Coordinates of C-alpha atoms in Angstrom, one line a residue:
Chain A
M1 CA 79.8 87.1 173.4
I2 CA 78.8 83.4 173.9
K3 CA 75.9 82.2 176.0
V4 CA 77.3 80.9 179.4
L5 CA 76.2 79.4 182.6
A6 CA 77.7 81.5 185.6
A7 CA 77.7 80.5 189.2
D8 CA 78.6 81.8 192.6
I9 CA 79.4 79.0 194.9
G10 CA 79.4 79.5 198.7
G11 CA 79.9 77.1 201.5
T12 CA 76.3 76.3 201.9
N13 CA 74.5 77.5 198.8
I14 CA 75.1 78.1 195.2
R15 CA 73.5 80.4 192.7
A16 CA 73.7 80.1 188.9
S17 CA 72.4 82.1 186.0
V18 CA 72.3 81.8 182.3
V19 CA 74.0 84.9 180.9
T20 CA 73.1 85.6 177.3
E21 CA 75.1 86.6 174.4
Q22 CA 74.0 90.2 175.2
G23 CA 75.3 90.0 178.8
Q24 CA 71.9 89.7 180.2
I25 CA 71.1 87.5 183.2
K26 CA 68.2 85.2 182.0
Q27 CA 67.3 83.3 185.1
C28 CA 68.7 82.5 188.5
V29 CA 68.7 79.2 190.2
R30 CA 69.4 78.8 193.8
S31 CA 70.2 75.6 195.6
Q32 CA 71.7 74.5 198.9
I33 CA 75.0 72.6 198.5
D34 CA 76.9 71.3 201.4
L35 CA 80.6 72.1 201.0
G36 CA 81.1 72.7 204.7
D37 CA 81.9 69.0 205.4
K38 CA 85.5 69.0 206.2
N39 CA 85.9 65.4 205.3
L40 CA 84.4 66.0 201.8
S41 CA 86.4 64.0 199.2
E42 CA 87.6 65.3 195.9
D43 CA 85.2 62.9 194.1
D44 CA 82.3 64.1 196.4
L45 CA 83.1 67.7 195.6
V46 CA 83.1 67.1 191.8
E47 CA 79.9 65.0 192.0
R48 CA 77.9 67.4 194.0
L49 CA 78.9 70.4 191.7
A50 CA 78.3 68.4 188.6
A51 CA 74.9 67.2 189.7
F52 CA 73.8 70.8 190.3
F53 CA 75.0 71.9 186.9
F54 CA 73.4 68.9 185.1
G55 CA 70.1 69.9 186.6
I56 CA 70.3 73.3 184.8
L57 CA 72.0 72.2 181.6
K58 CA 69.3 69.5 180.8
N59 CA 66.8 72.4 180.3
E60 CA 69.1 74.7 178.6
T61 CA 70.4 74.7 175.0
S62 CA 73.4 76.4 173.4
I63 CA 75.4 77.0 176.6
K64 CA 78.9 77.3 175.4
A65 CA 80.9 77.5 178.6
I66 CA 80.6 77.6 182.4
G67 CA 82.2 80.1 184.7
M68 CA 82.3 79.6 188.5
G69 CA 83.4 81.7 191.5
F70 CA 84.5 79.4 194.3
P71 CA 85.6 80.1 197.9
G72 CA 89.2 78.9 197.4
F73 CA 92.6 79.7 196.0
F74 CA 93.2 79.0 192.4
M75 CA 96.5 78.9 190.5
G76 CA 96.4 81.7 188.0
D77 CA 93.6 81.1 185.4
T78 CA 94.2 77.2 185.3
G79 CA 91.2 76.3 187.4
L80 CA 93.5 74.2 189.7
L81 CA 92.1 74.5 193.2
V82 CA 95.2 74.9 195.4
A83 CA 93.3 75.0 198.7
S84 CA 90.1 76.1 200.2
P85 CA 89.5 77.4 203.8
N86 CA 86.2 75.4 203.8
L87 CA 87.7 72.1 202.7
P88 CA 91.0 71.7 204.6
N89 CA 91.6 68.2 203.4
L90 CA 91.6 69.1 199.6
H91 CA 94.7 70.3 198.0
N92 CA 95.7 70.8 194.3
V93 CA 92.4 69.5 192.9
E94 CA 92.1 70.0 189.1
L95 CA 88.5 71.1 189.6
A96 CA 88.0 73.0 186.3
K97 CA 89.4 70.1 184.3
R98 CA 87.4 67.5 186.1
L99 CA 84.1 69.4 185.9
S100 CA 84.8 70.1 182.3
I101 CA 85.1 66.3 181.6
E102 CA 81.9 65.6 183.6
L103 CA 79.9 68.4 182.0
N104 CA 81.3 68.2 178.5
L105 CA 81.8 71.9 178.4
P106 CA 84.7 74.4 179.0
V107 CA 84.7 75.2 182.7
H108 CA 86.5 78.3 184.2
L109 CA 87.0 78.5 187.9
Q110 CA 88.2 81.5 189.9
N111 CA 88.4 82.7 193.5
D112 CA 84.9 84.1 194.5
A113 CA 86.1 87.6 195.6
L114 CA 88.2 87.9 192.5
C115 CA 85.1 87.0 190.4
A116 CA 83.2 89.8 192.1
A117 CA 86.1 92.1 191.3
V118 CA 85.9 91.0 187.6
G119 CA 82.2 91.4 187.5
E120 CA 82.4 94.9 189.0
H121 CA 85.2 95.9 186.6
T122 CA 83.5 94.5 183.5
Y123 CA 79.8 95.5 184.2
G124 CA 79.6 97.4 187.4
A125 CA 80.8 100.5 189.4
G126 CA 84.4 99.8 188.4
K127 CA 83.7 99.9 184.6
G128 CA 86.2 102.0 182.8
S129 CA 88.8 101.9 185.5
T130 CA 92.2 100.4 184.5
N131 CA 92.9 99.2 188.0
L132 CA 90.4 98.3 190.7
L133 CA 90.5 97.2 194.3
H134 CA 87.3 95.3 195.1
V135 CA 86.1 94.4 198.5
T136 CA 83.4 91.8 199.3
L137 CA 81.8 92.7 202.6
G138 CA 79.5 90.0 204.0
T139 CA 79.8 87.2 206.5
G140 CA 83.6 87.4 205.9
I141 CA 85.7 90.0 204.1
G142 CA 87.5 89.3 200.8
G143 CA 89.4 91.2 198.2
G144 CA 89.9 91.0 194.4
L145 CA 92.4 93.0 192.4
I146 CA 92.4 94.1 188.8
L147 CA 95.7 95.5 187.5
N148 CA 96.0 96.9 184.0
N149 CA 92.5 95.4 183.2
M150 CA 93.5 91.8 184.2
P151 CA 92.6 89.8 187.3
Y152 CA 95.7 89.5 189.7
T153 CA 95.9 86.2 191.5
G154 CA 99.4 86.2 193.1
E155 CA 102.0 83.6 192.7
N156 CA 100.2 80.9 194.8
G157 CA 96.6 82.1 193.9
M158 CA 96.4 83.7 197.3
A159 CA 96.5 87.4 196.6
M160 CA 94.2 89.9 198.2
E161 CA 93.5 88.3 201.6
L162 CA 92.4 91.8 202.5
G163 CA 90.1 90.4 205.3
H164 CA 93.2 89.4 207.1
L165 CA 95.0 92.7 207.1
R166 CA 95.6 93.7 210.7
V167 CA 93.8 96.7 212.1
A168 CA 94.9 96.0 215.7
Y169 CA 98.0 94.6 217.3
D170 CA 97.4 95.1 221.0
N171 CA 96.6 92.5 223.5
A172 CA 92.9 93.2 223.2
A173 CA 92.9 92.5 219.5
R174 CA 89.9 90.4 218.4
S175 CA 90.5 86.8 217.4
C176 CA 89.8 85.9 213.8
G177 CA 88.6 82.7 212.3
C178 CA 91.9 82.4 210.5
G179 CA 93.6 81.6 213.7
G180 CA 95.2 85.1 213.9
S181 CA 94.0 88.2 215.7
G182 CA 93.4 91.8 214.8
C183 CA 92.2 91.0 211.3
V184 CA 89.8 93.5 209.7
E185 CA 87.3 90.6 209.2
A186 CA 87.1 90.5 213.0
Y187 CA 86.1 94.2 213.1
A188 CA 84.0 94.9 210.0
S189 CA 82.3 91.8 208.7
A190 CA 78.6 91.0 209.3
T191 CA 79.7 88.4 211.8
A192 CA 81.8 91.0 213.7
I193 CA 78.9 93.5 213.6
A194 CA 76.5 91.1 215.3
T195 CA 79.2 90.2 217.9
K196 CA 80.0 93.7 218.7
Y197 CA 76.4 94.7 218.9
F198 CA 75.8 91.8 221.4
E199 CA 78.7 93.0 223.4
V200 CA 77.4 96.5 223.8
S201 CA 73.7 95.8 224.0
G202 CA 73.4 92.1 225.3
I203 CA 70.9 91.6 222.5
R204 CA 71.8 88.8 220.0
V205 CA 70.6 89.8 216.5
D206 CA 72.1 89.5 213.0
A207 CA 73.8 92.4 211.2
K208 CA 70.7 93.2 209.1
Q209 CA 68.7 93.6 212.3
V210 CA 71.5 95.8 213.8
Y211 CA 71.2 97.9 210.7
D212 CA 67.4 98.2 211.1
R213 CA 68.0 99.4 214.7
A214 CA 70.6 101.9 213.4
C215 CA 68.0 103.2 211.0
K216 CA 65.7 103.8 213.9
N217 CA 68.5 106.0 215.4
E218 CA 69.6 103.5 218.1
R219 CA 73.0 104.9 219.1
D220 CA 74.6 101.6 219.9
A221 CA 73.7 100.1 216.5
I222 CA 75.0 103.2 214.7
N223 CA 78.2 103.2 216.7
V224 CA 78.8 99.5 215.7
F225 CA 78.4 100.3 212.0
E226 CA 80.5 103.4 212.1
S227 CA 83.2 101.4 213.8
A228 CA 83.1 98.8 211.2
G229 CA 83.4 101.4 208.4
Y230 CA 86.3 103.0 210.3
Y231 CA 88.2 99.7 210.5
L232 CA 87.4 98.8 206.8
G233 CA 88.8 102.2 205.9
V234 CA 92.0 101.4 207.8
A235 CA 92.5 98.2 205.9
I236 CA 91.7 99.9 202.6
A237 CA 94.2 102.7 203.4
Q238 CA 97.0 100.1 204.1
S239 CA 96.2 98.5 200.6
I240 CA 96.3 101.9 198.9
K241 CA 99.6 102.8 200.4
L242 CA 101.0 99.7 198.7
L243 CA 99.0 99.6 195.5
D244 CA 98.2 103.2 194.8
I245 CA 94.9 102.5 193.1
K246 CA 92.3 105.2 192.4
T247 CA 89.1 103.1 192.4
V248 CA 87.8 101.0 195.2
T249 CA 84.5 99.2 195.0
I250 CA 82.6 97.3 197.6
S251 CA 80.0 94.6 197.2
G252 CA 78.2 92.3 199.6
G253 CA 75.3 92.2 202.1
L254 CA 76.7 94.9 204.3
T255 CA 76.7 97.6 201.6
G256 CA 72.9 97.8 202.4
A257 CA 74.3 100.0 205.2
W258 CA 76.1 102.3 202.8
Q259 CA 74.7 105.5 204.2
I260 CA 76.5 104.8 207.6
L261 CA 79.5 102.9 206.3
Y262 CA 80.6 105.3 203.5
P263 CA 81.2 108.4 205.5
A264 CA 83.1 106.3 208.1
I265 CA 85.3 104.7 205.5
V266 CA 86.1 108.0 203.8
S267 CA 87.0 109.6 207.1
S268 CA 89.3 106.7 208.0
L269 CA 91.0 106.9 204.6
D270 CA 91.6 110.6 205.1
T271 CA 93.2 110.0 208.5
E272 CA 95.2 106.9 207.4
L273 CA 96.6 107.8 203.9
I274 CA 99.9 109.6 203.6
A275 CA 99.5 113.2 202.5
P276 CA 100.1 112.8 198.8
L277 CA 97.5 110.1 198.5
K278 CA 94.8 111.8 200.4
G279 CA 91.8 112.6 198.3
K280 CA 93.0 110.4 195.4
V281 CA 90.8 107.4 196.1
K282 CA 87.3 107.1 195.0
V283 CA 85.2 104.5 197.0
L284 CA 82.1 103.2 195.2
R285 CA 79.2 101.0 196.2
S286 CA 78.7 97.9 193.9
A287 CA 76.3 98.5 191.1
L288 CA 75.5 94.8 190.8
D289 CA 74.1 94.1 194.3
D290 CA 74.4 90.4 194.8
N291 CA 75.4 89.6 191.2
A292 CA 78.9 90.9 191.0
G293 CA 80.3 87.3 191.4
I294 CA 77.8 85.9 188.8
F295 CA 78.7 88.7 186.3
G296 CA 82.5 88.1 186.9
A297 CA 82.1 84.3 186.4
A298 CA 80.3 85.0 183.2
A299 CA 83.0 87.4 182.1
I300 CA 85.6 84.8 182.8
A301 CA 83.7 82.1 180.9
Q302 CA 83.1 84.6 178.0
K303 CA 86.8 85.2 178.0
M304 CA 86.3 89.0 178.3
V305 CA 89.3 89.1 180.7
Chain B
M1 CA 123.5 97.1 176.1
I2 CA 124.5 100.6 175.7
K3 CA 127.0 102.5 178.0
V4 CA 125.1 104.6 180.5
L5 CA 125.5 107.0 183.4
A6 CA 123.5 105.8 186.4
A7 CA 122.9 107.7 189.6
D8 CA 121.3 107.3 193.0
I9 CA 120.2 110.7 194.2
G10 CA 119.5 111.2 198.0
G11 CA 118.5 114.4 200.0
T12 CA 122.0 115.3 200.7
N13 CA 124.3 113.4 198.5
I14 CA 124.4 111.8 195.0
R15 CA 126.4 108.9 193.7
A16 CA 126.9 108.1 190.1
S17 CA 128.6 105.4 188.0
V18 CA 129.4 104.7 184.5
V19 CA 127.9 101.3 183.7
T20 CA 129.5 99.8 180.6
E21 CA 127.9 97.8 177.7
Q22 CA 128.8 94.7 179.7
G23 CA 126.9 95.7 182.8
Q24 CA 130.0 96.5 184.8
I25 CA 130.3 99.5 187.1
K26 CA 133.3 101.5 185.8
Q27 CA 133.7 104.2 188.4
C28 CA 131.9 105.8 191.2
V29 CA 131.5 109.5 191.8
R30 CA 130.1 110.9 195.0
S31 CA 129.1 114.4 195.6
Q32 CA 127.2 116.4 198.1
I33 CA 124.1 118.0 196.7
D34 CA 121.7 120.0 198.7
L35 CA 118.1 119.0 197.9
G36 CA 117.0 119.4 201.4
D37 CA 116.1 123.1 201.0
K38 CA 112.4 123.3 201.1
N39 CA 112.3 126.5 199.1
L40 CA 114.3 125.0 196.2
S41 CA 112.8 126.1 192.9
E42 CA 112.3 124.0 189.9
D43 CA 115.1 125.8 188.1
D44 CA 117.5 125.3 190.9
L45 CA 116.7 121.7 191.1
V46 CA 117.4 121.2 187.3
E47 CA 120.5 123.3 187.5
R48 CA 122.1 121.6 190.5
L49 CA 121.5 118.1 189.0
A50 CA 122.7 119.1 185.5
A51 CA 125.8 120.7 186.9
F52 CA 126.7 117.5 188.7
F53 CA 126.2 115.3 185.5
F54 CA 128.1 117.8 183.3
G55 CA 131.1 117.3 185.6
I56 CA 131.1 113.6 184.8
L57 CA 130.1 113.8 181.2
K58 CA 132.9 116.1 180.2
N59 CA 135.5 113.3 181.0
E60 CA 133.4 110.5 179.5
T61 CA 132.8 109.5 175.9
S62 CA 130.1 107.4 174.4
I63 CA 127.6 107.7 177.2
K64 CA 124.3 107.0 175.4
A65 CA 121.7 107.7 178.2
I66 CA 121.4 108.6 181.9
G67 CA 119.3 106.8 184.5
M68 CA 118.5 108.3 187.9
G69 CA 116.8 107.1 191.1
F70 CA 115.3 110.1 192.9
P71 CA 113.5 110.3 196.3
G72 CA 110.1 111.2 194.8
F73 CA 106.9 110.0 193.0
F74 CA 107.1 109.7 189.3
M75 CA 104.1 109.2 186.9
G76 CA 104.7 105.8 185.3
D77 CA 107.9 105.8 183.3
T78 CA 107.4 109.3 181.9
G79 CA 110.0 111.0 184.2
L80 CA 107.4 113.5 185.5
L81 CA 108.1 114.2 189.1
V82 CA 104.6 114.4 190.7
A83 CA 105.9 115.2 194.2
S84 CA 108.8 114.7 196.5
P85 CA 108.7 114.6 200.3
N86 CA 112.0 116.5 200.4
L87 CA 110.8 119.3 198.2
P88 CA 107.2 120.1 199.2
N89 CA 107.0 123.1 197.0
L90 CA 107.5 121.3 193.7
H91 CA 104.7 119.5 191.9
N92 CA 104.5 118.0 188.4
V93 CA 108.1 118.8 187.3
E94 CA 109.0 117.5 183.9
L95 CA 112.3 116.6 185.3
A96 CA 113.6 113.9 182.9
K97 CA 112.5 116.1 180.0
R98 CA 114.2 119.2 181.3
L99 CA 117.4 117.4 182.2
S100 CA 117.4 115.7 178.9
I101 CA 117.4 119.0 177.2
E102 CA 120.1 120.4 179.4
L103 CA 122.4 117.4 179.1
N104 CA 121.6 116.6 175.5
L105 CA 121.0 112.8 176.3
P106 CA 118.0 110.7 177.0
V107 CA 117.3 110.9 180.7
H108 CA 115.3 108.3 182.6
L109 CA 114.1 109.0 186.2
Q110 CA 112.3 106.7 188.6
N111 CA 111.6 106.6 192.3
D112 CA 114.7 105.6 194.3
A113 CA 113.3 102.5 196.1
L114 CA 111.7 101.3 192.7
C115 CA 115.2 101.7 191.1
A116 CA 116.6 99.5 193.9
A117 CA 113.9 96.9 193.1
V118 CA 114.7 97.0 189.5
G119 CA 118.4 96.6 190.2
E120 CA 118.0 93.7 192.6
H121 CA 115.6 92.0 190.1
T122 CA 117.9 92.6 187.1
Y123 CA 121.2 92.0 188.6
G124 CA 120.9 90.9 192.3
A125 CA 119.3 88.5 194.6
G126 CA 115.9 88.8 192.9
K127 CA 117.4 87.8 189.5
G128 CA 115.1 85.1 188.0
S129 CA 112.0 85.9 189.9
T130 CA 109.0 87.0 187.9
N131 CA 107.6 89.1 190.8
L132 CA 109.7 90.8 193.6
L133 CA 108.9 92.8 196.6
H134 CA 112.0 94.9 197.5
V135 CA 112.5 96.7 200.7
T136 CA 115.0 99.5 201.2
L137 CA 116.1 99.6 204.8
G138 CA 118.0 102.6 205.8
T139 CA 117.5 106.0 207.4
G140 CA 113.9 105.5 206.2
I141 CA 112.1 102.5 204.8
G142 CA 110.9 102.3 201.2
G143 CA 109.5 99.6 198.9
G144 CA 109.6 98.7 195.2
L145 CA 107.5 96.2 193.4
I146 CA 108.2 94.1 190.3
L147 CA 105.1 92.4 188.8
N148 CA 105.5 90.2 185.8
N149 CA 109.0 91.4 185.3
M150 CA 107.9 95.0 185.1
P151 CA 108.2 97.9 187.6
Y152 CA 104.9 98.7 189.3
T153 CA 104.4 102.4 189.9
G154 CA 100.8 102.7 190.9
E155 CA 98.2 105.1 189.3
N156 CA 99.8 108.3 190.8
G157 CA 103.4 107.0 190.9
M158 CA 103.0 106.5 194.7
A159 CA 102.9 102.7 195.0
M160 CA 104.7 100.8 197.7
E161 CA 104.9 103.2 200.5
L162 CA 105.7 100.2 202.5
G163 CA 107.5 102.3 205.2
H164 CA 104.1 103.8 206.1
L165 CA 102.2 100.5 206.6
R166 CA 101.0 100.5 210.2
V167 CA 102.4 98.1 212.7
A168 CA 100.8 99.7 215.8
Y169 CA 97.4 101.4 216.2
D170 CA 97.3 101.9 220.0
N171 CA 97.7 105.3 221.7
A172 CA 101.4 104.5 222.4
A173 CA 102.1 104.1 218.6
R174 CA 105.3 106.0 217.7
S175 CA 105.0 109.2 215.7
C176 CA 106.3 109.0 212.0
G177 CA 107.9 111.7 209.9
C178 CA 105.0 111.4 207.5
G179 CA 102.7 113.0 210.1
G180 CA 101.0 109.7 211.0
S181 CA 101.8 107.3 213.7
G182 CA 102.5 103.6 214.0
C183 CA 104.2 103.4 210.7
V184 CA 106.9 100.6 210.3
E185 CA 109.4 103.3 209.5
A186 CA 109.1 104.5 213.1
Y187 CA 109.9 101.0 214.4
A188 CA 112.5 99.5 212.1
S189 CA 114.5 102.2 210.3
A190 CA 118.0 103.2 211.3
T191 CA 116.5 106.3 212.8
A192 CA 114.1 104.3 214.8
I193 CA 116.8 102.0 216.0
A194 CA 119.0 104.8 217.3
T195 CA 116.0 106.3 219.0
K196 CA 114.9 103.1 220.7
Y197 CA 118.4 102.4 221.8
F198 CA 118.6 105.8 223.4
E199 CA 115.2 105.2 225.2
V200 CA 116.4 101.9 226.8
S201 CA 120.0 102.8 227.4
G202 CA 120.2 106.6 227.7
I203 CA 123.1 106.4 225.3
R204 CA 122.9 108.4 222.0
V205 CA 124.6 106.6 219.2
D206 CA 123.7 105.8 215.6
A207 CA 122.3 102.5 214.3
K208 CA 125.8 101.3 213.1
Q209 CA 127.1 101.8 216.6
V210 CA 124.1 100.0 218.1
Y211 CA 124.9 97.1 215.8
D212 CA 128.5 97.1 217.1
R213 CA 127.3 96.8 220.6
A214 CA 124.9 94.0 219.6
C215 CA 127.9 92.2 218.1
K216 CA 129.5 92.5 221.6
N217 CA 126.5 90.7 223.0
E218 CA 124.9 93.8 224.6
R219 CA 121.4 92.6 225.4
D220 CA 119.7 96.1 224.9
A221 CA 121.4 96.4 221.5
I222 CA 120.3 93.0 220.4
N223 CA 116.8 93.6 221.6
V224 CA 116.5 96.8 219.6
F225 CA 117.5 95.0 216.4
E226 CA 115.3 92.0 217.0
S227 CA 112.4 94.3 217.6
A228 CA 113.1 96.1 214.4
G229 CA 113.2 92.8 212.5
Y230 CA 110.0 91.7 214.1
Y231 CA 108.1 94.9 213.0
L232 CA 109.7 94.7 209.6
G233 CA 108.3 91.2 209.3
V234 CA 104.8 92.4 210.3
A235 CA 104.8 95.0 207.6
I236 CA 106.1 92.5 204.9
A237 CA 103.5 90.0 206.0
Q238 CA 100.7 92.5 205.5
S239 CA 102.2 93.1 201.9
I240 CA 102.3 89.4 201.2
K241 CA 98.7 88.9 202.3
L242 CA 97.7 91.4 199.6
L243 CA 100.3 90.5 196.9
D244 CA 101.1 86.9 197.4
I245 CA 104.7 87.3 196.2
K246 CA 107.3 84.5 196.8
T247 CA 110.5 86.5 196.8
V248 CA 111.3 89.4 199.0
T249 CA 114.7 91.3 198.8
I250 CA 116.1 93.8 201.3
S251 CA 118.8 96.4 200.6
G252 CA 120.1 99.3 202.5
G253 CA 122.6 100.1 205.3
L254 CA 120.7 98.1 208.0
T255 CA 121.3 94.8 206.1
G256 CA 124.8 94.9 207.8
A257 CA 122.8 93.5 210.8
W258 CA 121.3 90.6 208.7
Q259 CA 122.4 87.9 211.2
I260 CA 120.1 89.5 213.9
L261 CA 117.4 90.9 211.6
Y262 CA 116.8 87.8 209.4
P263 CA 115.6 85.3 212.1
A264 CA 113.4 88.0 213.6
I265 CA 111.8 88.8 210.2
V266 CA 111.3 85.1 209.4
S267 CA 109.7 84.4 212.9
S268 CA 107.4 87.4 212.5
L269 CA 106.3 86.3 209.0
D270 CA 105.5 82.9 210.3
T271 CA 103.4 84.3 213.0
E272 CA 101.6 86.9 210.8
L273 CA 100.9 85.2 207.6
I274 CA 97.6 83.3 207.1
A275 CA 98.1 79.4 207.3
P276 CA 98.2 78.7 203.5
L277 CA 100.9 81.4 202.9
K278 CA 103.2 80.2 205.7
G279 CA 106.6 79.0 204.4
K280 CA 105.8 80.2 200.9
V281 CA 108.0 83.5 201.1
K282 CA 111.7 83.7 200.6
V283 CA 113.5 86.7 202.2
L284 CA 116.9 87.5 200.8
R285 CA 119.5 90.0 201.6
S286 CA 120.5 92.2 198.6
A287 CA 123.4 90.9 196.5
L288 CA 124.3 94.4 195.5
D289 CA 125.1 96.1 198.8
D290 CA 124.8 99.9 198.3
N291 CA 124.5 99.6 194.5
A292 CA 121.0 98.3 194.0
G293 CA 119.7 101.7 193.1
I294 CA 122.7 102.4 190.7
F295 CA 122.2 99.1 189.0
G296 CA 118.4 99.8 188.7
A297 CA 118.9 103.2 187.3
A298 CA 121.3 101.7 184.7
A299 CA 118.8 98.9 183.7
I300 CA 116.1 101.5 183.3
A301 CA 118.4 103.8 181.1
Q302 CA 119.5 100.6 179.2
K303 CA 115.8 99.9 178.7
M304 CA 116.2 96.3 180.1
V305 CA 112.8 96.9 181.8

């Protein structure tokens, strides 16, 4: 393998690591980056990203390529950013090509959740599976799909919007940031957990603090996490009814609450799946913690997929 | 291409055609076959199917292979029948292999809805598309998926159970034949249409007769079909959010009501899809009428896929 720089880019911060020829993470650089400005121009985006990577590259030698996971839709493996929910003004940006010219290195870009799927499949809990359905469970909910050992992007680069599968259709269905309602993201994300806990307890804390309360056997907090696991299981079940995949992996901050989430997910899958599929799906916690996306970006840059 | 015998096998009847080297359907044979007996043994199944095909083969020369669509789950393209909802006692039957020995010809078997997808993709409205989501809309609802010009079966041969995607989760969700509730099959199949029409009108007629009433501008009948189209659109939208496929084709008896169903499906897709996917999906009526499954079975036997 070649030595690469791999990055996981979010709306407000960016993490990057050098990944060595042996597949080891050598260092980790974190930085704030403001991609939340809806009026950001294409040139601004390229400039901000390039400045960040320049800062690392000047102290590193023998980097042969850069891989990045980015919150947006990419056309296949071309690195063309079709659209990004964070940057509604930008469409069809040749982001990999422009960054490659700026940085004078091959640059590979892919959707952040798909990067996490690739990382989990190449280095993590999904290693050895031919097909993998990966869920990123954090502030929002995303999905990434590996079919026949290859990342699946969809015809417009928009596949696996698992966070927007509906788990409720009635009039009381919760509103989602996508403009719709009833999406699993509005029921099982960290944001949803904090909201639901506030509704039942009147206390405004974040999902991590709700989990701390659950660990102290606070019934409301446990209920909120169990409900999140149930709804996540519903969404995974709908996906399995279509895709019939044996291995599901889950990464992201909320997997810290695995001991409560996992039994709820499994119970929900058992209820929701059609009889012949029951018991055929293995749900695994990420083996890479926060680094699934970084490892996936590295694998893409190393052309392991 | 080679001359083949292609068959579409249902629970109570079977249709077969000779498909010539030029891809033309030469004749069509229909016969009743009782596969609804839950105690049918593996030997009985093989015997009944073989007897039917012998009857045709004795009058035909130069048939080089047989393709069949069958209501069951098959492991990849091996012809191993993993399970069939109609035949709950049978598991892991080497059906293609046994029929091939009996009939002394290569026999290829695949799930009936996937056969219809292959037919539509090879010869019908999905011709030219790289990826295709096909829906069979009749007594029940099935799905077949073509990815990168190849049939997608799933890891257990159970992919695309689209009829069992949920379109309702509340306590009033309709019961489905699968044992679950809220499945789109309980809202948009021919069976569901007859049931719902009876509920609103007190009149017990089949879906075809409901359609005849809709054509005479009977409001209840129109509502029932519009509602079916709406729910089918909801299920298709969930599938597109995962798979991001541009082309959807629909075959089966209910497509006779296309003029009512189509606008309802499109309207529902427009409501249900996330913003960047809106307007990116083309929904087409089958170009093969009842013969999508036959053409698909022929294509599989001719090894065109």
